[in-house]
């Protein structure tokens, strides 16, 4: 069993606030770290695939950083909007394409 | 371009019955993975199919089996259903196997309820 942990479990922020979540994963035998966004009643949508230590990726107001030596990744949302409300999942692939997911961070942005 | 599709959307079965879930991958993708998401948990990897063969398998009993067809679509079969099999079943496709940096594209899932 491989532990991928996400924190916090849930988060409520006001519109316009910036926020961040954490994904922790085993630091050995790193292949990649994936972030997904999952809105209610929709399919999980890939946000970022991070492969190199020190990687920083950005898509609009959302960005992510990666530290493979200590085994964590941060996801940041700047100026949260109600449409950012979703569950954010991280996934850690091992032995090819066997992905281990965290339990997710549920974000609610209050208008 | 159609994304990943799954059918049916919802399903209610009785303990001991068998169920088949279906998945069509995104156009151009040849690898299909299946996940189970129980309430309060993240998706758990069941198995992955590539070139019509099971390539990877997670910690699931033999009651869970699958198949991939020449057109890359896939089925997940669960025999002798238990109450604990109630979950959302997600299908994901990717363009190749063995590449952990490839994005997976997910379908909307099939909600299975076992009574």
Coordinates of N, CA and C in Angstrom, one line a residue:
Chain A
X1 N 0.9 -1.2 0.0 CA 0.0 0.0 0.0 C 0.9 1.2 0.0
X2 N 0.6 2.2 -0.8 CA 1.4 3.4 -1.0 C 0.5 4.6 -0.5
X3 N 1.1 5.4 0.4 CA 0.3 6.5 1.0 C 0.5 7.8 0.2
X4 N -0.6 8.3 -0.3 CA -0.6 9.6 -0.9 C -1.6 10.4 -0.1
X5 N -1.2 11.5 0.6 CA -2.0 12.2 1.5 C -2.2 13.6 1.0
X6 N -3.5 14.1 1.2 CA -3.8 15.5 0.9 C -4.4 16.2 2.1
X7 N -4.0 17.5 2.2 CA -4.5 18.3 3.2 C -4.7 19.7 2.7
X8 N -5.7 20.4 3.3 CA -6.7 19.9 4.2 C -7.7 19.0 3.4
X9 N -8.6 18.4 4.2 CA -9.6 17.5 3.5 C -10.7 18.4 2.8
X10 N -11.0 19.5 3.5 CA -11.9 20.5 2.9 C -11.6 21.9 3.3
X11 N -12.1 22.8 2.5 CA -11.7 24.2 2.6 C -12.8 25.1 2.1
X12 N -13.2 26.1 2.9 CA -14.1 27.1 2.5 C -13.4 28.4 2.5
X13 N -13.5 29.1 1.4 CA -12.8 30.4 1.3 C -13.8 31.4 0.7
X14 N -13.5 32.7 0.9 CA -14.3 33.7 0.3 C -13.8 34.0 -1.1
X15 N -14.7 34.4 -1.9 CA -14.4 34.8 -3.3 C -13.3 35.9 -3.2
X16 N -12.2 35.7 -4.0 CA -11.1 36.7 -4.0 C -9.9 36.3 -3.1
X17 N -10.2 35.3 -2.2 CA -9.1 34.8 -1.4 C -8.2 34.0 -2.2
X18 N -6.9 33.9 -1.8 CA -6.0 33.0 -2.4 C -5.8 31.8 -1.4
X19 N -5.6 30.6 -1.9 CA -5.5 29.4 -1.1 C -4.5 28.4 -1.6
X20 N -4.2 27.5 -0.8 CA -3.3 26.4 -1.3 C -3.6 25.1 -0.6
X21 N -3.2 24.0 -1.2 CA -3.4 22.7 -0.7 C -2.1 21.9 -0.8
X22 N -2.0 20.8 -0.1 CA -0.8 20.0 -0.1 C -1.1 18.6 -0.5
X23 N -0.1 18.0 -1.3 CA -0.2 16.6 -1.6 C 1.2 16.0 -1.1
X24 N 1.2 15.0 -0.3 CA 2.4 14.4 0.2 C 2.5 12.9 -0.4
X25 N 3.7 12.6 -0.8 CA 3.8 11.3 -1.5 C 5.2 10.7 -1.1
X26 N 5.4 9.4 -1.3 CA 6.7 8.8 -1.0 C 7.8 9.5 -1.9
X27 N 8.9 9.8 -1.3 CA 10.0 10.5 -2.0 C 10.9 9.6 -2.8
X28 N 10.8 8.3 -2.7 CA 11.6 7.3 -3.4 C 10.9 6.9 -4.7
X29 N 11.7 6.6 -5.7 CA 11.3 6.1 -7.0 C 10.2 7.0 -7.6
X30 N 10.5 8.2 -7.7 CA 9.5 9.2 -8.2 C 9.5 9.1 -9.7
X31 N 8.2 9.1 -10.3 CA 8.0 9.1 -11.7 C 7.4 10.4 -12.1
X32 N 6.3 10.8 -11.5 CA 5.5 12.0 -11.8 C 4.5 12.2 -10.8
X33 N 3.9 13.4 -10.8 CA 2.8 13.7 -9.9 C 1.8 14.4 -10.7
X34 N 0.6 13.9 -10.6 CA -0.5 14.5 -11.4 C -1.5 15.3 -10.5
X35 N -2.0 16.4 -10.9 CA -3.1 17.1 -10.2 C -4.3 17.1 -11.1
X36 N -5.5 16.8 -10.5 CA -6.8 16.8 -11.2 C -7.7 17.7 -10.4
X37 N -8.6 18.2 -11.2 CA -9.8 19.0 -10.7 C -11.0 18.2 -11.0
X38 N -11.9 18.1 -10.0 CA -13.1 17.3 -10.2 C -14.3 18.1 -9.7
X39 N -15.1 18.6 -10.7 CA -16.3 19.3 -10.3 C -17.4 18.2 -10.2
X40 N -18.4 18.6 -9.3 CA -19.5 17.7 -9.1 C -20.2 17.3 -10.4
X41 N -20.5 16.0 -10.5 CA -21.3 15.5 -11.7 C -20.5 15.6 -13.0
X42 N -19.2 15.9 -12.9 CA -18.4 15.9 -14.1 C -17.2 14.9 -14.0
X43 N -16.4 14.8 -15.1 CA -15.3 13.9 -15.1 C -14.1 14.7 -14.5
X44 N -13.2 13.9 -13.8 CA -12.0 14.5 -13.3 C -11.2 15.1 -14.5
X45 N -10.6 16.3 -14.3 CA -9.9 16.9 -15.4 C -8.5 17.1 -15.0
X46 N -7.6 16.8 -15.9 CA -6.2 16.9 -15.6 C -5.8 18.4 -15.6
X47 N -5.1 18.8 -14.5 CA -4.6 20.2 -14.4 C -3.1 20.2 -14.8
X48 N -2.3 19.4 -14.1 CA -0.9 19.5 -14.3 C -0.3 18.1 -14.2
X49 N 0.8 17.8 -14.9 CA 1.6 16.7 -14.7 C 3.0 17.2 -14.4
X50 N 3.5 16.8 -13.3 CA 4.8 17.4 -12.8 C 5.8 16.3 -12.7
X51 N 7.0 16.5 -13.3 CA 8.0 15.4 -13.4 C 9.3 15.7 -12.8
X52 N 9.7 17.0 -12.7 CA 11.0 17.3 -12.3 C 11.0 18.1 -10.9
X53 N 12.0 17.7 -10.1 CA 12.1 18.4 -8.8 C 12.2 19.9 -9.1
X54 N 11.5 20.7 -8.3 CA 11.6 22.2 -8.6 C 10.6 22.7 -9.6
X55 N 9.9 21.7 -10.3 CA 8.9 22.1 -11.3 C 7.9 23.1 -10.7
X56 N 7.6 24.1 -11.5 CA 6.5 25.0 -11.2 C 5.7 25.2 -12.5
X57 N 4.4 24.9 -12.4 CA 3.5 25.0 -13.5 C 2.4 25.9 -13.2
X58 N 1.9 26.5 -14.3 CA 0.8 27.5 -14.1 C -0.2 27.4 -15.2
X59 N -1.5 27.6 -14.8 CA -2.6 27.6 -15.7 C -3.6 28.6 -15.2
X60 N -3.5 29.8 -15.8 CA -4.4 30.9 -15.3 C -4.0 31.3 -13.9
X61 N -5.0 31.2 -13.0 CA -4.8 31.6 -11.6 C -4.4 30.4 -10.8
X62 N -4.2 29.2 -11.4 CA -3.8 28.0 -10.6 C -2.4 27.7 -11.0
X63 N -1.6 27.4 -9.9 CA -0.2 27.0 -10.1 C 0.1 25.9 -9.2
X64 N 1.2 25.2 -9.5 CA 1.6 24.0 -8.6 C 3.1 24.0 -8.6
X65 N 3.7 23.5 -7.5 CA 5.1 23.3 -7.3 C 5.3 21.9 -6.9
X66 N 6.6 21.5 -7.0 CA 6.9 20.1 -6.7 C 8.3 20.0 -6.0
X67 N 8.3 19.2 -5.0 CA 9.6 18.9 -4.3 C 9.6 17.4 -4.1
X68 N 10.4 16.8 -5.0 CA 10.5 15.3 -5.0 C 11.4 14.8 -3.9
X69 N 12.3 15.6 -3.4 CA 13.3 15.2 -2.4 C 12.5 15.0 -1.0
X70 N 11.6 15.9 -0.8 CA 10.9 15.8 0.5 C 9.5 15.2 0.3
X71 N 9.1 15.0 -0.9 CA 7.8 14.3 -1.2 C 6.6 15.1 -1.0
X72 N 6.5 16.3 -1.6 CA 5.3 17.1 -1.5 C 5.1 18.0 -2.7
X73 N 3.9 18.3 -3.0 CA 3.5 19.3 -4.0 C 2.4 20.2 -3.5
X74 N 2.5 21.5 -3.8 CA 1.5 22.4 -3.4 C 0.7 22.9 -4.7
X75 N -0.5 23.0 -4.5 CA -1.4 23.6 -5.5 C -1.9 25.0 -5.0
X76 N -1.7 26.0 -5.7 CA -2.1 27.4 -5.3 C -3.2 27.9 -6.2
X77 N -4.2 28.5 -5.6 CA -5.2 29.2 -6.4 C -5.2 30.7 -6.0
X78 N -5.0 31.6 -6.9 CA -4.9 33.0 -6.6 C -6.3 33.6 -6.9
X79 N -6.8 34.4 -6.0 CA -8.1 35.1 -6.2 C -9.2 34.1 -6.5
X80 N -9.5 33.2 -5.6 CA -10.5 32.2 -5.9 C -11.8 32.7 -6.3
X81 N -12.4 32.0 -7.3 CA -13.7 32.4 -7.8 C -14.7 31.2 -7.6
X82 N -16.0 31.5 -7.5 CA -16.9 30.4 -7.3 C -16.8 29.2 -8.2
X83 N -16.4 29.5 -9.5 CA -16.2 28.4 -10.4 C -15.0 27.5 -10.1
X84 N -14.1 27.9 -9.1 CA -13.0 27.1 -8.7 C -13.5 26.0 -7.7
X85 N -14.7 26.1 -7.3 CA -15.3 25.1 -6.3 C -15.2 23.7 -7.0
X86 N -14.5 22.8 -6.3 CA -14.3 21.5 -6.9 C -13.5 20.7 -5.9
X87 N -13.3 19.4 -6.2 CA -12.4 18.6 -5.4 C -11.1 18.5 -6.2
X88 N -10.0 18.7 -5.6 CA -8.7 18.7 -6.2 C -8.0 17.4 -5.7
X89 N -7.6 16.6 -6.7 CA -7.0 15.3 -6.4 C -5.6 15.3 -6.9
X90 N -4.7 14.7 -6.2 CA -3.4 14.4 -6.7 C -3.2 12.9 -6.9
X91 N -2.4 12.5 -7.8 CA -2.2 11.1 -8.1 C -0.7 10.8 -8.4
X92 N -0.3 9.7 -7.9 CA 1.2 9.4 -7.9 C 1.3 8.1 -8.6
X93 N 1.9 8.0 -9.8 CA 2.0 6.8 -10.5 C 3.2 6.0 -10.1
X94 N 3.0 4.6 -10.0 CA 4.1 3.7 -9.7 C 4.0 2.6 -10.7
X95 N 5.1 1.9 -10.9 CA 5.3 0.7 -11.8 C 4.5 0.9 -13.0
X96 N 4.9 1.9 -13.8 CA 4.2 2.1 -15.1 C 3.1 3.1 -14.8
X97 N 1.9 2.6 -15.1 CA 0.7 3.5 -15.0 C -0.2 3.2 -13.9
X98 N 0.2 2.5 -12.8 CA -0.6 2.3 -11.7 C -0.7 3.5 -10.8
X99 N -1.8 4.3 -10.8 CA -1.9 5.5 -10.1 C -2.4 5.4 -8.7
X100 N -1.8 6.0 -7.8 CA -2.3 6.1 -6.4 C -2.8 7.5 -6.2
X101 N -4.1 7.6 -5.8 CA -4.7 8.9 -5.6 C -4.8 9.2 -4.1
X102 N -4.7 10.5 -3.8 CA -5.1 11.0 -2.5 C -6.6 11.0 -2.4
X103 N -7.1 11.4 -1.2 CA -8.5 11.4 -1.0 C -9.1 12.8 -1.4
X104 N -8.2 13.7 -1.8 CA -8.7 15.0 -2.4 C -8.9 16.1 -1.3
X105 N -8.9 17.3 -1.8 CA -9.2 18.5 -1.0 C -10.5 19.1 -1.7
X106 N -11.5 19.2 -0.9 CA -12.8 19.8 -1.4 C -12.8 21.3 -1.1
X107 N -12.8 22.1 -2.2 CA -12.8 23.5 -2.1 C -14.1 24.1 -2.4
X108 N -14.6 24.9 -1.5 CA -15.9 25.7 -1.7 C -15.5 27.2 -1.7
X109 N -15.8 27.9 -2.7 CA -15.6 29.3 -2.8 C -16.9 30.0 -2.6
X110 N -17.0 30.8 -1.5 CA -18.3 31.5 -1.2 C -18.3 32.8 -1.8
X111 N -19.4 33.1 -2.6 CA -19.4 34.4 -3.3 C -19.6 35.6 -2.3
Chain B
X1 N -14.5 16.1 -30.9 CA -13.8 14.9 -30.5 C -14.4 14.4 -29.2
X2 N -15.0 13.2 -29.2 CA -15.7 12.7 -28.0 C -14.6 12.3 -27.0
X3 N -14.8 12.6 -25.8 CA -13.9 12.2 -24.7 C -14.2 10.8 -24.3
X4 N -13.9 10.5 -23.1 CA -14.1 9.2 -22.6 C -15.6 9.0 -22.2
X5 N -16.2 8.0 -22.7 CA -17.6 7.8 -22.3 C -17.8 6.5 -21.5
X6 N -18.8 6.5 -20.7 CA -19.1 5.3 -19.9 C -20.6 5.0 -19.8
X7 N -20.9 3.8 -19.8 CA -22.3 3.4 -19.6 C -22.4 2.2 -18.8
X8 N -23.5 2.0 -18.0 CA -24.6 3.1 -17.9 C -24.1 4.1 -16.9
X9 N -24.9 5.1 -16.7 CA -24.6 6.2 -15.7 C -24.8 5.7 -14.3
X10 N -25.9 5.1 -14.1 CA -26.3 4.5 -12.8 C -26.8 3.1 -12.9
X11 N -26.6 2.3 -11.9 CA -27.0 0.9 -11.9 C -27.3 0.5 -10.5
X12 N -28.4 -0.3 -10.3 CA -28.7 -0.9 -9.0 C -28.8 -2.4 -9.2
X13 N -28.0 -3.1 -8.4 CA -27.9 -4.5 -8.4 C -28.1 -5.1 -7.0
X14 N -28.4 -6.4 -7.0 CA -28.6 -7.1 -5.8 C -27.4 -7.9 -5.4
X15 N -27.1 -8.1 -4.2 CA -26.0 -8.9 -3.7 C -26.0 -10.3 -4.5
X16 N -24.8 -10.7 -4.9 CA -24.7 -12.0 -5.6 C -24.8 -11.9 -7.1
X17 N -25.4 -10.8 -7.6 CA -25.5 -10.6 -9.0 C -24.2 -10.3 -9.7
X18 N -24.2 -10.2 -11.0 CA -23.0 -9.9 -11.8 C -23.3 -8.6 -12.5
X19 N -22.3 -7.8 -12.8 CA -22.5 -6.5 -13.5 C -21.4 -6.3 -14.5
X20 N -21.8 -5.6 -15.6 CA -20.8 -5.3 -16.6 C -20.9 -3.8 -16.9
X21 N -19.8 -3.1 -16.7 CA -19.7 -1.7 -17.0 C -18.9 -1.5 -18.3
X22 N -19.2 -0.4 -19.0 CA -18.5 -0.2 -20.3 C -17.8 1.1 -20.4
X23 N -16.8 1.2 -21.2 CA -16.0 2.4 -21.4 C -15.5 2.5 -22.8
X24 N -15.7 3.7 -23.4 CA -15.0 4.0 -24.7 C -14.0 5.0 -24.5
X25 N -12.7 4.8 -24.9 CA -11.7 5.7 -24.6 C -11.7 6.9 -25.5
X26 N -11.0 7.9 -25.2 CA -10.8 9.1 -26.0 C -10.2 8.7 -27.3
X27 N -10.6 9.3 -28.4 CA -10.1 9.0 -29.7 C -8.6 9.1 -29.7
X28 N -7.9 8.1 -30.3 CA -6.5 8.0 -30.3 C -5.8 7.4 -29.1
X29 N -6.6 7.1 -28.1 CA -6.0 6.4 -26.9 C -6.2 4.9 -27.0
X30 N -5.1 4.2 -26.5 CA -5.2 2.7 -26.6 C -5.1 2.1 -25.3
X31 N -5.0 2.8 -24.2 CA -4.8 2.3 -22.9 C -6.0 2.7 -22.0
X32 N -6.6 1.7 -21.3 CA -7.7 2.0 -20.5 C -7.5 1.5 -19.1
X33 N -7.7 2.4 -18.1 CA -7.6 2.0 -16.7 C -8.9 2.1 -16.0
X34 N -9.2 1.3 -15.0 CA -10.4 1.3 -14.3 C -10.1 1.6 -12.8
X35 N -11.0 2.4 -12.2 CA -10.8 2.8 -10.8 C -12.1 2.7 -10.1
X36 N -12.0 2.4 -8.8 CA -13.2 2.4 -7.9 C -13.1 3.5 -6.9
X37 N -14.1 4.3 -6.8 CA -14.1 5.3 -5.8 C -15.2 5.1 -4.8
X38 N -14.9 4.6 -3.6 CA -15.8 4.4 -2.6 C -16.0 5.7 -1.8
X39 N -17.1 5.8 -1.1 CA -17.4 7.1 -0.4 C -16.3 7.5 0.5
X40 N -15.9 8.8 0.4 CA -14.9 9.3 1.3 C -13.4 8.9 0.9
X41 N -13.3 8.2 -0.2 CA -11.9 7.8 -0.5 C -11.5 8.4 -1.9
X42 N -10.3 8.3 -2.2 CA -9.8 8.7 -3.5 C -10.0 7.5 -4.5
X43 N -10.0 7.7 -5.8 CA -10.1 6.6 -6.7 C -9.0 5.5 -6.4
X44 N -9.4 4.2 -6.4 CA -8.4 3.2 -6.3 C -8.3 2.4 -7.6
X45 N -7.0 2.1 -7.9 CA -6.7 1.5 -9.2 C -7.2 0.0 -9.2
X46 N -8.0 -0.4 -10.2 CA -8.4 -1.8 -10.3 C -7.5 -2.5 -11.2
X47 N -7.4 -2.1 -12.5 CA -6.5 -2.7 -13.5 C -6.4 -1.8 -14.7
X48 N -5.5 -2.2 -15.6 CA -5.2 -1.4 -16.8 C -5.1 -2.4 -18.0
X49 N -5.7 -2.0 -19.1 CA -5.7 -2.8 -20.3 C -5.0 -2.1 -21.4
X50 N -4.1 -2.8 -22.1 CA -3.4 -2.3 -23.3 C -3.2 -3.5 -24.2
X51 N -3.5 -3.3 -25.5 CA -3.4 -4.3 -26.5 C -4.2 -5.6 -26.1
X52 N -5.4 -5.3 -25.6 CA -6.3 -6.3 -25.2 C -5.9 -7.2 -24.1
X53 N -4.9 -6.8 -23.3 CA -4.4 -7.6 -22.2 C -4.4 -6.8 -20.9
X54 N -4.5 -7.4 -19.8 CA -4.4 -6.8 -18.5 C -2.9 -6.6 -18.2
X55 N -2.5 -5.4 -18.1 CA -1.1 -5.1 -17.9 C -0.7 -4.8 -16.5
X56 N -1.6 -4.2 -15.7 CA -1.3 -3.9 -14.3 C -2.6 -4.2 -13.6
X57 N -2.4 -4.6 -12.3 CA -3.6 -4.9 -11.5 C -3.4 -4.4 -10.1
X58 N -4.4 -3.7 -9.5 CA -4.4 -3.3 -8.2 C -4.8 -4.4 -7.2
X59 N -5.0 -4.0 -6.0 CA -5.4 -5.0 -5.0 C -6.9 -5.3 -4.9
X60 N -7.3 -5.9 -6.0 CA -8.8 -6.3 -6.1 C -8.9 -7.8 -6.3
X61 N -9.9 -8.4 -5.8 CA -10.1 -9.8 -5.9 C -10.4 -10.2 -7.3
X62 N -10.3 -11.5 -7.6 CA -10.6 -12.0 -8.9 C -12.1 -11.8 -9.4
X63 N -12.9 -11.5 -8.5 CA -14.3 -11.2 -8.9 C -14.4 -10.0 -9.9
X64 N -13.3 -9.2 -9.8 CA -13.2 -8.1 -10.7 C -12.4 -8.6 -12.0
X65 N -13.0 -8.5 -13.1 CA -12.3 -8.9 -14.3 C -12.6 -7.9 -15.4
X66 N -11.9 -7.9 -16.5 CA -12.1 -7.0 -17.5 C -11.8 -7.5 -18.9
X67 N -12.0 -6.7 -19.8 CA -11.7 -7.0 -21.2 C -11.5 -5.8 -22.0
X68 N -10.6 -5.9 -23.0 CA -10.5 -4.8 -23.9 C -10.7 -5.3 -25.4
X69 N -11.4 -4.6 -26.1 CA -11.7 -5.0 -27.5 C -10.8 -4.4 -28.5
X70 N -10.7 -4.9 -29.7 CA -9.8 -4.4 -30.8 C -10.0 -2.9 -31.0
X71 N -11.2 -2.3 -30.8 CA -11.3 -0.9 -31.0 C -11.0 -0.1 -29.7
X72 N -10.3 -0.8 -28.7 CA -9.8 -0.2 -27.5 C -10.8 0.1 -26.4
X73 N -12.1 -0.1 -26.7 CA -13.1 0.0 -25.7 C -12.9 -1.1 -24.7
X74 N -13.5 -0.9 -23.5 CA -13.2 -1.9 -22.4 C -14.5 -2.2 -21.6
X75 N -14.5 -3.3 -21.0 CA -15.5 -3.7 -20.0 C -14.9 -4.0 -18.7
X76 N -15.7 -3.7 -17.6 CA -15.3 -4.1 -16.3 C -16.5 -5.0 -15.8
X77 N -16.1 -6.2 -15.4 CA -17.1 -7.2 -14.9 C -16.9 -7.4 -13.4
X78 N -17.9 -7.4 -12.7 CA -17.8 -7.8 -11.3 C -18.8 -8.9 -11.0
X79 N -18.3 -10.0 -10.5 CA -19.2 -11.1 -10.2 C -19.5 -11.2 -8.7
X80 N -20.5 -11.9 -8.3 CA -20.9 -12.2 -6.9 C -20.8 -10.9 -6.1
X81 N -21.6 -9.9 -6.5 CA -21.6 -8.6 -5.9 C -21.8 -8.6 -4.4
X82 N -21.0 -7.7 -3.8 CA -21.1 -7.5 -2.3 C -21.6 -6.1 -2.1
X83 N -22.2 -5.9 -0.9 CA -22.6 -4.5 -0.6 C -21.4 -3.5 -0.7
X84 N -20.2 -4.0 -0.3 CA -19.0 -3.1 -0.4 C -18.6 -2.8 -1.8
X85 N -19.2 -3.4 -2.8 CA -18.8 -3.0 -4.1 C -19.6 -1.7 -4.6
X86 N -20.5 -1.3 -3.8 CA -21.2 0.0 -4.1 C -20.2 1.1 -4.2
X87 N -20.1 1.8 -5.3 CA -19.1 2.8 -5.5 C -19.3 3.5 -6.8
X88 N -18.5 4.5 -7.1 CA -18.4 5.1 -8.4 C -17.2 4.4 -9.1
X89 N -17.5 3.9 -10.3 CA -16.4 3.3 -11.1 C -16.1 4.2 -12.3
X90 N -14.8 4.6 -12.3 CA -14.3 5.5 -13.2 C -13.4 4.8 -14.3
X91 N -13.5 5.2 -15.5 CA -12.6 4.7 -16.5 C -11.8 5.9 -17.0
X92 N -10.5 5.6 -17.3 CA -9.6 6.6 -17.7 C -8.8 6.0 -18.9
X93 N -8.6 6.9 -19.9 CA -7.8 6.5 -21.0 C -6.5 7.3 -21.2
X94 N -5.5 6.8 -21.8 CA -4.3 7.5 -22.1 C -3.7 7.0 -23.4
X95 N -2.8 7.7 -24.0 CA -2.3 7.3 -25.3 C -1.4 6.2 -25.4
X96 N -0.8 5.8 -24.2 CA 0.1 4.6 -24.2 C 0.3 4.1 -22.9
X97 N 0.8 2.9 -22.7 CA 1.1 2.4 -21.4 C 2.5 2.6 -21.0
X98 N 2.8 2.5 -19.7 CA 4.2 2.7 -19.3 C 4.7 4.1 -19.2
X99 N 3.9 5.0 -19.6 CA 4.3 6.4 -19.5 C 3.6 7.2 -18.4
X100 N 4.3 7.3 -17.2 CA 3.6 7.9 -16.1 C 3.4 9.4 -16.2
X101 N 4.1 10.0 -17.2 CA 3.9 11.4 -17.4 C 2.8 11.8 -18.4
X102 N 2.1 10.7 -18.9 CA 1.0 11.0 -19.8 C -0.3 11.3 -19.0
X103 N -1.0 12.3 -19.4 CA -2.3 12.6 -18.7 C -3.3 11.5 -19.0
X104 N -4.1 11.2 -18.0 CA -5.2 10.3 -18.1 C -6.4 11.2 -18.3
X105 N -7.3 10.7 -19.2 CA -8.6 11.4 -19.4 C -9.7 10.5 -18.8
X106 N -10.5 11.1 -18.0 CA -11.5 10.3 -17.3 C -12.9 10.4 -17.9
X107 N -13.6 9.4 -17.7 CA -15.1 9.4 -18.0 C -15.8 9.9 -16.8
X108 N -17.1 10.1 -16.9 CA -17.9 10.6 -15.8 C -18.3 9.6 -14.8
X109 N -18.0 8.3 -15.1 CA -18.2 7.3 -14.1 C -19.5 6.6 -14.2
X110 N -19.6 5.4 -13.6 CA -20.8 4.7 -13.4 C -21.1 4.5 -11.9
X111 N -22.2 4.9 -11.4 CA -22.5 4.8 -10.0 C -23.2 3.5 -9.8
X112 N -22.6 2.5 -9.1 CA -23.1 1.2 -8.8 C -23.6 1.2 -7.4
X113 N -24.9 0.8 -7.2 CA -25.4 0.6 -5.9 C -25.8 -0.9 -5.8
X114 N -25.3 -1.5 -4.7 CA -25.6 -2.9 -4.5 C -26.5 -3.0 -3.2
X115 N -27.7 -3.6 -3.4 CA -28.6 -3.7 -2.3 C -28.8 -5.1 -1.8

